[in-house]
Structures are given as structure tokens and as C-alpha cells.
Amino acid sequence: MKSGSGTSIEGSRSNDLGDRDRLILDDIELSKMTTNEFVLRQFMPNAKPNAVVKVTGRLIQQGWINAFPLFDRQKYFVLGSSTIKLRGLSTSKSRPLGPQTLASAYAIKKYFARTDPSLRLATDVQLQERFMWMDKPQLNTPQAIESNGSEDVLRIVRVDLGGPPKYIAKKCIRDLSSRQTKPEFNQLVSSSRVVLVVITSSEQKQDHIKTAIAKTKWPNVLRFQVYVVPELFHFLAK
């Protein structure tokens, strides 16, 4: 048997994937995880939950995704061995996520699912196409591109994993200052096209973070959004 036959077998198996299946896998690769709820919202909005379960169940059975416990009997999905082999990715992407990575990934998915449906986590390629000044250090934080007519708004997203409000504000300062070496970023800020987003677990913590932010000096036109994802409590309580 020729050495390339394994790849051809994997390639033939990929023919079983439909366009929607590939989009789901693309989303998991970018976002690190998904759930049946997110698949329903993003890719099957007119379907019933049972139909989504059948789709993800098939992808699990075929090895395209792996399932792990989330909370309240829910499961989350990461890429499976078939996807890893087909896309030449690290096998670590098929393993369970660490507690903080899972909490952040879930909160970010929930934030985008509940806000503007056109708002999505941006890929490195998308960010560098729209904001050519970005280099690797500026790509480390999750970000989104919000289209606002002919101008793009940059949303920089941070998840509160239980730190004190002052600590969260300091993290936001770091997100800002790490980019202020770029004149193009400062121009975005001065034109009110940068939003610092903080995702937290409760309205009480939301108020405390807003207070900490208000006590800190920022550029006058910098915009903030402190958003509550109550499900974060499941991760922080562990």
C-alpha cells in the first residue's frame, strides 16, 4: 500500500461532510468549543433541538468532534480525531479544555450568541485584513469586528474569571496600553471605534466592575461594555 493512501482515505471520508458540517467544525476550531445550543443558534435557527442533537451525534460517531461534560447534564464539543488528521492540527485540540479555557470560551460564545447576530469572534486573518497594523501580540486577546457603515469597530473581549474588580480594570488597562504603541490603534480610539468588553457572572459583579472602571483614567472617547453571562457561575464555583 502506498504511503499516501491514509490521506486519501481521510479525504474520502471528508466527502461525508456537508457545508453546514464544515462550518460547525470551522467554528469549533476558532472558538475552541461549541454546544448544541450554539449550533442551534448559529447554524440551525429554524430547527428543533432534537435535529441538532442528531447532527452533533453523527459528527461524534464519525470522529469529527468529541464530547465532554459541561454542566446541568449538558455537553460541549471540541474537534475530533478525524478533523485533527484532516486539518493537520495538534492532537491537544481534541482533548478536554482546561477549566479557565473552557469558562472563557463558553462565556465568549454566549456573549456573541446573545448580542448582534452578525457579530462573531474574528480570525487572525480577518483582523489583519481589516487592521493591517496588528501583529502577533495584538492578536492574543479575543476580538470582534463590528461593521458600522464604512467604518469598522474593534471589540476587545475579556472574561472575568473571578478576580477583584480593580484587577479586571488593570487587565483592561493592559489590553489598551499593549496596543497604544500603534498609531493606527490610537486613531481608532480617538474616533470612538474601540469597545472594551468585559464578561462577568452577575449583575452585582457587573456594578463593581463598572465602578472600578469609572475610577480609572481612560481616553474620553473609549467605549466600554460590561456584559453578564450567569452561566459563568458554574465554572467559578468549582
PDB file of C-alpha atoms in Angstrom:
ATOM      1  CA  MET A   1       0.000   0.000   0.000  1.00  0.00           C
ATOM      2  CA  LYS A   2       1.326   3.447  -0.884  1.00  0.00           C
ATOM      3  CA  SER A   3       2.283   5.822   1.902  1.00  0.00           C
ATOM      4  CA  GLY A   4      -0.269   8.400   0.772  1.00  0.00           C
ATOM      5  CA  SER A   5      -3.238   6.041   0.957  1.00  0.00           C
ATOM      6  CA  GLY A   6      -4.095   7.045   4.524  1.00  0.00           C
ATOM      7  CA  THR A   7      -4.562  10.631   3.451  1.00  0.00           C
ATOM      8  CA  SER A   8      -6.768   9.623   0.557  1.00  0.00           C
ATOM      9  CA  ILE A   9      -8.957   7.562   2.901  1.00  0.00           C
ATOM     10  CA  GLU A  10      -9.278  10.552   5.213  1.00  0.00           C
ATOM     11  CA  GLY A  11     -10.013  12.739   2.215  1.00  0.00           C
ATOM     12  CA  SER A  12     -12.746  10.397   1.027  1.00  0.00           C
ATOM     13  CA  ARG A  13     -14.291  10.447   4.497  1.00  0.00           C
ATOM     14  CA  SER A  14     -14.397  14.238   4.328  1.00  0.00           C
ATOM     15  CA  ASN A  15     -16.829  13.870   1.426  1.00  0.00           C
ATOM     16  CA  ASP A  16     -19.387  12.830   4.048  1.00  0.00           C
ATOM     17  CA  LEU A  17     -19.266  16.356   5.474  1.00  0.00           C
ATOM     18  CA  GLY A  18     -21.876  18.821   4.264  1.00  0.00           C
ATOM     19  CA  ASP A  19     -21.355  22.570   4.041  1.00  0.00           C
ATOM     20  CA  ARG A  20     -23.022  23.089   7.422  1.00  0.00           C
ATOM     21  CA  ASP A  21     -20.852  20.388   9.000  1.00  0.00           C
ATOM     22  CA  ARG A  22     -17.723  22.166   7.797  1.00  0.00           C
ATOM     23  CA  LEU A  23     -18.960  25.488   9.164  1.00  0.00           C
ATOM     24  CA  ILE A  24     -19.539  23.864  12.549  1.00  0.00           C
ATOM     25  CA  LEU A  25     -16.003  22.456  12.531  1.00  0.00           C
ATOM     26  CA  ASP A  26     -14.588  25.831  11.450  1.00  0.00           C
ATOM     27  CA  ASP A  27     -16.419  27.470  14.338  1.00  0.00           C
ATOM     28  CA  ILE A  28     -15.065  24.969  16.867  1.00  0.00           C
ATOM     29  CA  GLU A  29     -11.524  25.421  15.557  1.00  0.00           C
ATOM     30  CA  LEU A  30     -11.834  29.186  16.028  1.00  0.00           C
ATOM     31  CA  SER A  31     -13.814  29.238  19.284  1.00  0.00           C
ATOM     32  CA  LYS A  32     -12.248  26.132  20.884  1.00  0.00           C
ATOM     33  CA  MET A  33     -15.666  24.600  21.653  1.00  0.00           C
ATOM     34  CA  THR A  34     -19.383  24.622  20.975  1.00  0.00           C
ATOM     35  CA  THR A  35     -22.610  23.146  22.344  1.00  0.00           C
ATOM     36  CA  ASN A  36     -25.925  22.036  20.902  1.00  0.00           C
ATOM     37  CA  GLU A  37     -27.366  25.400  21.962  1.00  0.00           C
ATOM     38  CA  PHE A  38     -24.773  27.333  19.974  1.00  0.00           C
ATOM     39  CA  VAL A  39     -25.106  25.072  16.927  1.00  0.00           C
ATOM     40  CA  LEU A  40     -28.861  25.682  17.018  1.00  0.00           C
ATOM     41  CA  ARG A  41     -28.447  29.468  17.242  1.00  0.00           C
ATOM     42  CA  GLN A  42     -25.665  29.801  14.676  1.00  0.00           C
ATOM     43  CA  PHE A  43     -26.321  27.148  12.062  1.00  0.00           C
ATOM     44  CA  MET A  44     -29.822  25.679  12.520  1.00  0.00           C
ATOM     45  CA  PRO A  45     -32.029  28.554  13.781  1.00  0.00           C
ATOM     46  CA  ASN A  46     -35.222  27.097  12.348  1.00  0.00           C
ATOM     47  CA  ALA A  47     -34.629  23.542  13.529  1.00  0.00           C
ATOM     48  CA  LYS A  48     -35.863  21.767  16.653  1.00  0.00           C
ATOM     49  CA  PRO A  49     -33.332  20.819  19.362  1.00  0.00           C
ATOM     50  CA  ASN A  50     -33.674  17.115  18.515  1.00  0.00           C
ATOM     51  CA  ALA A  51     -32.491  17.816  14.969  1.00  0.00           C
ATOM     52  CA  VAL A  52     -29.352  19.473  16.334  1.00  0.00           C
ATOM     53  CA  VAL A  53     -28.670  16.512  18.607  1.00  0.00           C
ATOM     54  CA  LYS A  54     -28.846  14.219  15.567  1.00  0.00           C
ATOM     55  CA  VAL A  55     -26.319  16.363  13.682  1.00  0.00           C
ATOM     56  CA  THR A  56     -23.810  16.557  16.534  1.00  0.00           C
ATOM     57  CA  GLY A  57     -24.394  12.878  17.362  1.00  0.00           C
ATOM     58  CA  ARG A  58     -23.468  11.927  13.796  1.00  0.00           C
ATOM     59  CA  LEU A  59     -20.352  14.105  13.904  1.00  0.00           C
ATOM     60  CA  ILE A  60     -19.331  12.401  17.157  1.00  0.00           C
ATOM     61  CA  GLN A  61     -19.927   8.938  15.738  1.00  0.00           C
ATOM     62  CA  GLN A  62     -17.836   9.744  12.663  1.00  0.00           C
ATOM     63  CA  GLY A  63     -14.990  11.138  14.764  1.00  0.00           C
ATOM     64  CA  TRP A  64     -15.295  14.747  13.592  1.00  0.00           C
ATOM     65  CA  ILE A  65     -15.999  16.056  17.108  1.00  0.00           C
ATOM     66  CA  ASN A  66     -15.529  14.835  20.686  1.00  0.00           C
ATOM     67  CA  ALA A  67     -17.997  15.416  23.527  1.00  0.00           C
ATOM     68  CA  PHE A  68     -17.224  16.192  27.182  1.00  0.00           C
ATOM     69  CA  PRO A  69     -19.387  17.107  30.223  1.00  0.00           C
ATOM     70  CA  LEU A  70     -20.238  20.786  30.657  1.00  0.00           C
ATOM     71  CA  PHE A  71     -22.848  21.408  33.386  1.00  0.00           C
ATOM     72  CA  ASP A  72     -26.502  20.526  34.082  1.00  0.00           C
ATOM     73  CA  ARG A  73     -26.124  17.328  32.009  1.00  0.00           C
ATOM     74  CA  GLN A  74     -25.040  19.387  29.004  1.00  0.00           C
ATOM     75  CA  LYS A  75     -22.036  18.544  26.904  1.00  0.00           C
ATOM     76  CA  TYR A  76     -19.574  20.644  24.972  1.00  0.00           C
ATOM     77  CA  PHE A  77     -17.808  19.675  21.771  1.00  0.00           C
ATOM     78  CA  VAL A  78     -14.225  20.026  20.591  1.00  0.00           C
ATOM     79  CA  LEU A  79     -12.636  18.786  17.388  1.00  0.00           C
ATOM     80  CA  GLY A  80     -12.371  15.018  16.973  1.00  0.00           C
ATOM     81  CA  SER A  81      -9.558  12.822  15.684  1.00  0.00           C
ATOM     82  CA  SER A  82     -10.886  12.777  12.105  1.00  0.00           C
ATOM     83  CA  THR A  83     -10.828  16.589  11.941  1.00  0.00           C
ATOM     84  CA  ILE A  84      -7.397  16.731  13.576  1.00  0.00           C
ATOM     85  CA  LYS A  85      -5.951  14.379  10.959  1.00  0.00           C
ATOM     86  CA  LEU A  86      -7.687  16.048   8.033  1.00  0.00           C
ATOM     87  CA  ARG A  87      -6.598  19.570   9.006  1.00  0.00           C
ATOM     88  CA  GLY A  88      -3.163  18.692  10.335  1.00  0.00           C
ATOM     89  CA  LEU A  89      -3.872  20.130  13.787  1.00  0.00           C
ATOM     90  CA  SER A  90      -2.377  19.338  17.171  1.00  0.00           C
ATOM     91  CA  THR A  91      -3.970  16.392  18.978  1.00  0.00           C
ATOM     92  CA  SER A  92      -4.337  18.667  22.022  1.00  0.00           C
ATOM     93  CA  LYS A  93      -7.309  20.294  20.264  1.00  0.00           C
ATOM     94  CA  SER A  94      -9.277  17.058  20.634  1.00  0.00           C
ATOM     95  CA  ARG A  95      -8.815  16.865  24.429  1.00  0.00           C
ATOM     96  CA  PRO A  96     -10.966  18.383  27.192  1.00  0.00           C
ATOM     97  CA  LEU A  97     -10.374  22.081  27.768  1.00  0.00           C
ATOM     98  CA  GLY A  98      -8.785  23.305  30.981  1.00  0.00           C
ATOM     99  CA  PRO A  99     -11.185  24.932  33.479  1.00  0.00           C
ATOM    100  CA  GLN A 100     -10.242  28.545  32.704  1.00  0.00           C
ATOM    101  CA  THR A 101     -10.058  27.980  28.948  1.00  0.00           C
ATOM    102  CA  LEU A 102     -13.490  26.323  28.986  1.00  0.00           C
ATOM    103  CA  ALA A 103     -15.006  29.119  31.112  1.00  0.00           C
ATOM    104  CA  SER A 104     -13.615  31.822  28.813  1.00  0.00           C
ATOM    105  CA  ALA A 105     -14.567  30.026  25.607  1.00  0.00           C
ATOM    106  CA  TYR A 106     -18.121  29.373  26.815  1.00  0.00           C
ATOM    107  CA  ALA A 107     -18.635  32.942  28.061  1.00  0.00           C
ATOM    108  CA  ILE A 108     -17.400  34.410  24.788  1.00  0.00           C
ATOM    109  CA  LYS A 109     -19.649  32.089  22.750  1.00  0.00           C
ATOM    110  CA  LYS A 110     -22.607  33.081  24.938  1.00  0.00           C
ATOM    111  CA  TYR A 111     -21.841  36.776  24.570  1.00  0.00           C
ATOM    112  CA  PHE A 112     -21.823  36.601  20.777  1.00  0.00           C
ATOM    113  CA  ALA A 113     -24.901  34.363  20.717  1.00  0.00           C
ATOM    114  CA  ARG A 114     -26.914  36.910  22.705  1.00  0.00           C
ATOM    115  CA  THR A 115     -25.735  40.116  21.049  1.00  0.00           C
ATOM    116  CA  ASP A 116     -25.888  41.247  17.427  1.00  0.00           C
ATOM    117  CA  PRO A 117     -26.203  38.051  15.343  1.00  0.00           C
ATOM    118  CA  SER A 118     -23.788  39.484  12.785  1.00  0.00           C
ATOM    119  CA  LEU A 119     -21.103  39.850  15.468  1.00  0.00           C
ATOM    120  CA  ARG A 120     -18.644  36.965  15.554  1.00  0.00           C
ATOM    121  CA  LEU A 121     -15.261  36.200  17.019  1.00  0.00           C
ATOM    122  CA  ALA A 122     -12.750  37.324  14.400  1.00  0.00           C
ATOM    123  CA  THR A 123      -9.985  35.146  12.995  1.00  0.00           C
ATOM    124  CA  ASP A 124      -6.386  36.369  12.908  1.00  0.00           C
ATOM    125  CA  VAL A 125      -6.658  36.661   9.129  1.00  0.00           C
ATOM    126  CA  GLN A 126      -9.803  38.801   9.346  1.00  0.00           C
ATOM    127  CA  LEU A 127      -8.232  41.080  11.949  1.00  0.00           C
ATOM    128  CA  GLN A 128      -5.047  41.582   9.950  1.00  0.00           C
ATOM    129  CA  GLU A 129      -7.014  42.237   6.750  1.00  0.00           C
ATOM    130  CA  ARG A 130      -9.072  44.999   8.406  1.00  0.00           C
ATOM    131  CA  PHE A 131      -6.377  46.285  10.768  1.00  0.00           C
ATOM    132  CA  MET A 132      -3.071  45.814   8.986  1.00  0.00           C
ATOM    133  CA  TRP A 133      -1.108  47.247  11.911  1.00  0.00           C
ATOM    134  CA  MET A 134      -1.902  44.257  14.109  1.00  0.00           C
ATOM    135  CA  ASP A 135       0.919  41.861  14.840  1.00  0.00           C
ATOM    136  CA  LYS A 136       1.048  38.728  16.986  1.00  0.00           C
ATOM    137  CA  PRO A 137       0.976  40.437  20.426  1.00  0.00           C
ATOM    138  CA  GLN A 138      -2.199  42.312  19.454  1.00  0.00           C
ATOM    139  CA  LEU A 139      -3.919  39.080  18.381  1.00  0.00           C
ATOM    140  CA  ASN A 140      -3.674  37.316  21.747  1.00  0.00           C
ATOM    141  CA  THR A 141      -6.936  38.675  23.162  1.00  0.00           C
ATOM    142  CA  PRO A 142     -10.308  37.575  21.689  1.00  0.00           C
ATOM    143  CA  GLN A 143     -11.617  40.302  19.416  1.00  0.00           C
ATOM    144  CA  ALA A 144     -14.518  41.007  17.097  1.00  0.00           C
ATOM    145  CA  ILE A 145     -15.058  43.309  14.152  1.00  0.00           C
ATOM    146  CA  GLU A 146     -18.314  45.249  14.195  1.00  0.00           C
ATOM    147  CA  SER A 147     -19.268  46.741  10.854  1.00  0.00           C
ATOM    148  CA  ASN A 148     -20.561  50.296  11.260  1.00  0.00           C
ATOM    149  CA  GLY A 149     -21.271  51.589   7.792  1.00  0.00           C
ATOM    150  CA  SER A 150     -17.972  52.178   6.026  1.00  0.00           C
ATOM    151  CA  GLU A 151     -16.007  52.055   9.286  1.00  0.00           C
ATOM    152  CA  ASP A 152     -15.149  49.015  11.391  1.00  0.00           C
ATOM    153  CA  VAL A 153     -15.388  48.992  15.179  1.00  0.00           C
ATOM    154  CA  LEU A 154     -12.978  46.803  17.119  1.00  0.00           C
ATOM    155  CA  ARG A 155     -14.314  44.972  20.177  1.00  0.00           C
ATOM    156  CA  ILE A 156     -11.656  43.617  22.559  1.00  0.00           C
ATOM    157  CA  VAL A 157     -13.146  40.938  24.817  1.00  0.00           C
ATOM    158  CA  ARG A 158     -12.024  39.924  28.297  1.00  0.00           C
ATOM    159  CA  VAL A 159     -13.667  37.349  30.608  1.00  0.00           C
ATOM    160  CA  ASP A 160     -13.806  37.881  34.367  1.00  0.00           C
ATOM    161  CA  LEU A 161     -12.641  34.603  35.919  1.00  0.00           C
ATOM    162  CA  GLY A 162     -13.245  35.689  39.498  1.00  0.00           C
ATOM    163  CA  GLY A 163     -10.645  38.383  40.110  1.00  0.00           C
ATOM    164  CA  PRO A 164     -11.366  41.567  42.110  1.00  0.00           C
ATOM    165  CA  PRO A 165     -12.910  44.435  40.122  1.00  0.00           C
ATOM    166  CA  LYS A 166      -9.710  46.515  40.408  1.00  0.00           C
ATOM    167  CA  TYR A 167      -7.783  43.595  38.895  1.00  0.00           C
ATOM    168  CA  ILE A 168     -10.230  43.434  35.981  1.00  0.00           C
ATOM    169  CA  ALA A 169      -9.782  47.167  35.386  1.00  0.00           C
ATOM    170  CA  LYS A 170      -5.988  46.702  35.390  1.00  0.00           C
ATOM    171  CA  LYS A 171      -6.350  43.944  32.797  1.00  0.00           C
ATOM    172  CA  CYS A 172      -8.341  46.337  30.625  1.00  0.00           C
ATOM    173  CA  ILE A 173      -5.576  48.924  31.022  1.00  0.00           C
ATOM    174  CA  ARG A 174      -3.100  46.295  29.824  1.00  0.00           C
ATOM    175  CA  ASP A 175      -5.316  45.462  26.822  1.00  0.00           C
ATOM    176  CA  LEU A 176      -5.328  49.149  25.932  1.00  0.00           C
ATOM    177  CA  SER A 177      -1.681  50.017  26.629  1.00  0.00           C
ATOM    178  CA  SER A 178      -0.344  46.988  24.740  1.00  0.00           C
ATOM    179  CA  ARG A 179      -1.907  48.440  21.593  1.00  0.00           C
ATOM    180  CA  GLN A 180      -1.183  52.131  22.145  1.00  0.00           C
ATOM    181  CA  THR A 181       2.267  51.723  20.603  1.00  0.00           C
ATOM    182  CA  LYS A 182       0.411  51.564  17.275  1.00  0.00           C
ATOM    183  CA  PRO A 183      -0.689  54.981  15.929  1.00  0.00           C
ATOM    184  CA  GLU A 184      -3.434  53.301  13.910  1.00  0.00           C
ATOM    185  CA  PHE A 185      -4.967  51.907  17.105  1.00  0.00           C
ATOM    186  CA  ASN A 186      -4.883  55.316  18.770  1.00  0.00           C
ATOM    187  CA  GLN A 187      -6.717  56.708  15.749  1.00  0.00           C
ATOM    188  CA  LEU A 188      -9.402  54.048  16.234  1.00  0.00           C
ATOM    189  CA  VAL A 189      -9.762  55.054  19.872  1.00  0.00           C
ATOM    190  CA  SER A 190      -9.946  58.765  19.071  1.00  0.00           C
ATOM    191  CA  SER A 191     -12.727  58.092  16.561  1.00  0.00           C
ATOM    192  CA  SER A 192     -14.697  56.075  19.152  1.00  0.00           C
ATOM    193  CA  ARG A 193     -14.219  52.840  17.231  1.00  0.00           C
ATOM    194  CA  VAL A 194     -12.845  50.711  20.080  1.00  0.00           C
ATOM    195  CA  VAL A 195     -15.015  48.926  22.655  1.00  0.00           C
ATOM    196  CA  LEU A 196     -13.508  47.122  25.649  1.00  0.00           C
ATOM    197  CA  VAL A 197     -15.890  44.289  26.561  1.00  0.00           C
ATOM    198  CA  VAL A 198     -15.803  42.591  29.969  1.00  0.00           C
ATOM    199  CA  ILE A 199     -17.909  39.469  30.505  1.00  0.00           C
ATOM    200  CA  THR A 200     -18.777  38.696  34.131  1.00  0.00           C
ATOM    201  CA  SER A 201     -21.046  36.324  36.070  1.00  0.00           C
ATOM    202  CA  SER A 202     -23.567  38.519  37.903  1.00  0.00           C
ATOM    203  CA  GLU A 203     -25.224  41.932  37.945  1.00  0.00           C
ATOM    204  CA  GLN A 204     -23.607  42.646  41.312  1.00  0.00           C
ATOM    205  CA  LYS A 205     -20.124  41.978  39.916  1.00  0.00           C
ATOM    206  CA  GLN A 206     -21.082  43.981  36.833  1.00  0.00           C
ATOM    207  CA  ASP A 207     -21.798  47.020  39.035  1.00  0.00           C
ATOM    208  CA  HIS A 208     -18.495  46.614  40.907  1.00  0.00           C
ATOM    209  CA  ILE A 209     -16.514  46.368  37.660  1.00  0.00           C
ATOM    210  CA  LYS A 210     -18.253  49.445  36.258  1.00  0.00           C
ATOM    211  CA  THR A 211     -17.333  51.327  39.418  1.00  0.00           C
ATOM    212  CA  ALA A 212     -13.688  50.228  39.170  1.00  0.00           C
ATOM    213  CA  ILE A 213     -13.594  51.284  35.516  1.00  0.00           C
ATOM    214  CA  ALA A 214     -15.165  54.666  36.364  1.00  0.00           C
ATOM    215  CA  LYS A 215     -12.422  55.317  38.934  1.00  0.00           C
ATOM    216  CA  THR A 216      -9.702  54.728  36.331  1.00  0.00           C
ATOM    217  CA  LYS A 217      -8.467  57.310  33.838  1.00  0.00           C
ATOM    218  CA  TRP A 218      -9.245  56.426  30.210  1.00  0.00           C
ATOM    219  CA  PRO A 219      -9.308  58.212  26.859  1.00  0.00           C
ATOM    220  CA  ASN A 220     -12.562  60.208  26.815  1.00  0.00           C
ATOM    221  CA  VAL A 221     -13.987  58.505  23.743  1.00  0.00           C
ATOM    222  CA  LEU A 222     -13.111  54.927  24.723  1.00  0.00           C
ATOM    223  CA  ARG A 223     -16.247  52.779  24.961  1.00  0.00           C
ATOM    224  CA  PHE A 224     -16.947  50.000  27.477  1.00  0.00           C
ATOM    225  CA  GLN A 225     -19.464  47.190  27.748  1.00  0.00           C
ATOM    226  CA  VAL A 226     -19.734  45.044  30.882  1.00  0.00           C
ATOM    227  CA  TYR A 227     -21.891  42.052  29.998  1.00  0.00           C
ATOM    228  CA  VAL A 228     -23.366  39.385  32.285  1.00  0.00           C
ATOM    229  CA  VAL A 229     -23.261  35.668  31.450  1.00  0.00           C
ATOM    230  CA  PRO A 230     -24.817  33.994  34.531  1.00  0.00           C
ATOM    231  CA  GLU A 231     -23.606  30.546  33.442  1.00  0.00           C
ATOM    232  CA  LEU A 232     -20.065  31.605  34.330  1.00  0.00           C
ATOM    233  CA  PHE A 233     -21.068  30.844  37.922  1.00  0.00           C
ATOM    234  CA  HIS A 234     -20.955  27.109  37.134  1.00  0.00           C
ATOM    235  CA  PHE A 235     -17.271  27.370  36.292  1.00  0.00           C
ATOM    236  CA  LEU A 236     -16.238  29.827  39.011  1.00  0.00           C
ATOM    237  CA  ALA A 237     -17.990  27.852  41.759  1.00  0.00           C
ATOM    238  CA  LYS A 238     -15.784  24.787  41.145  1.00  0.00           C
TER     239      LYS A 238
END
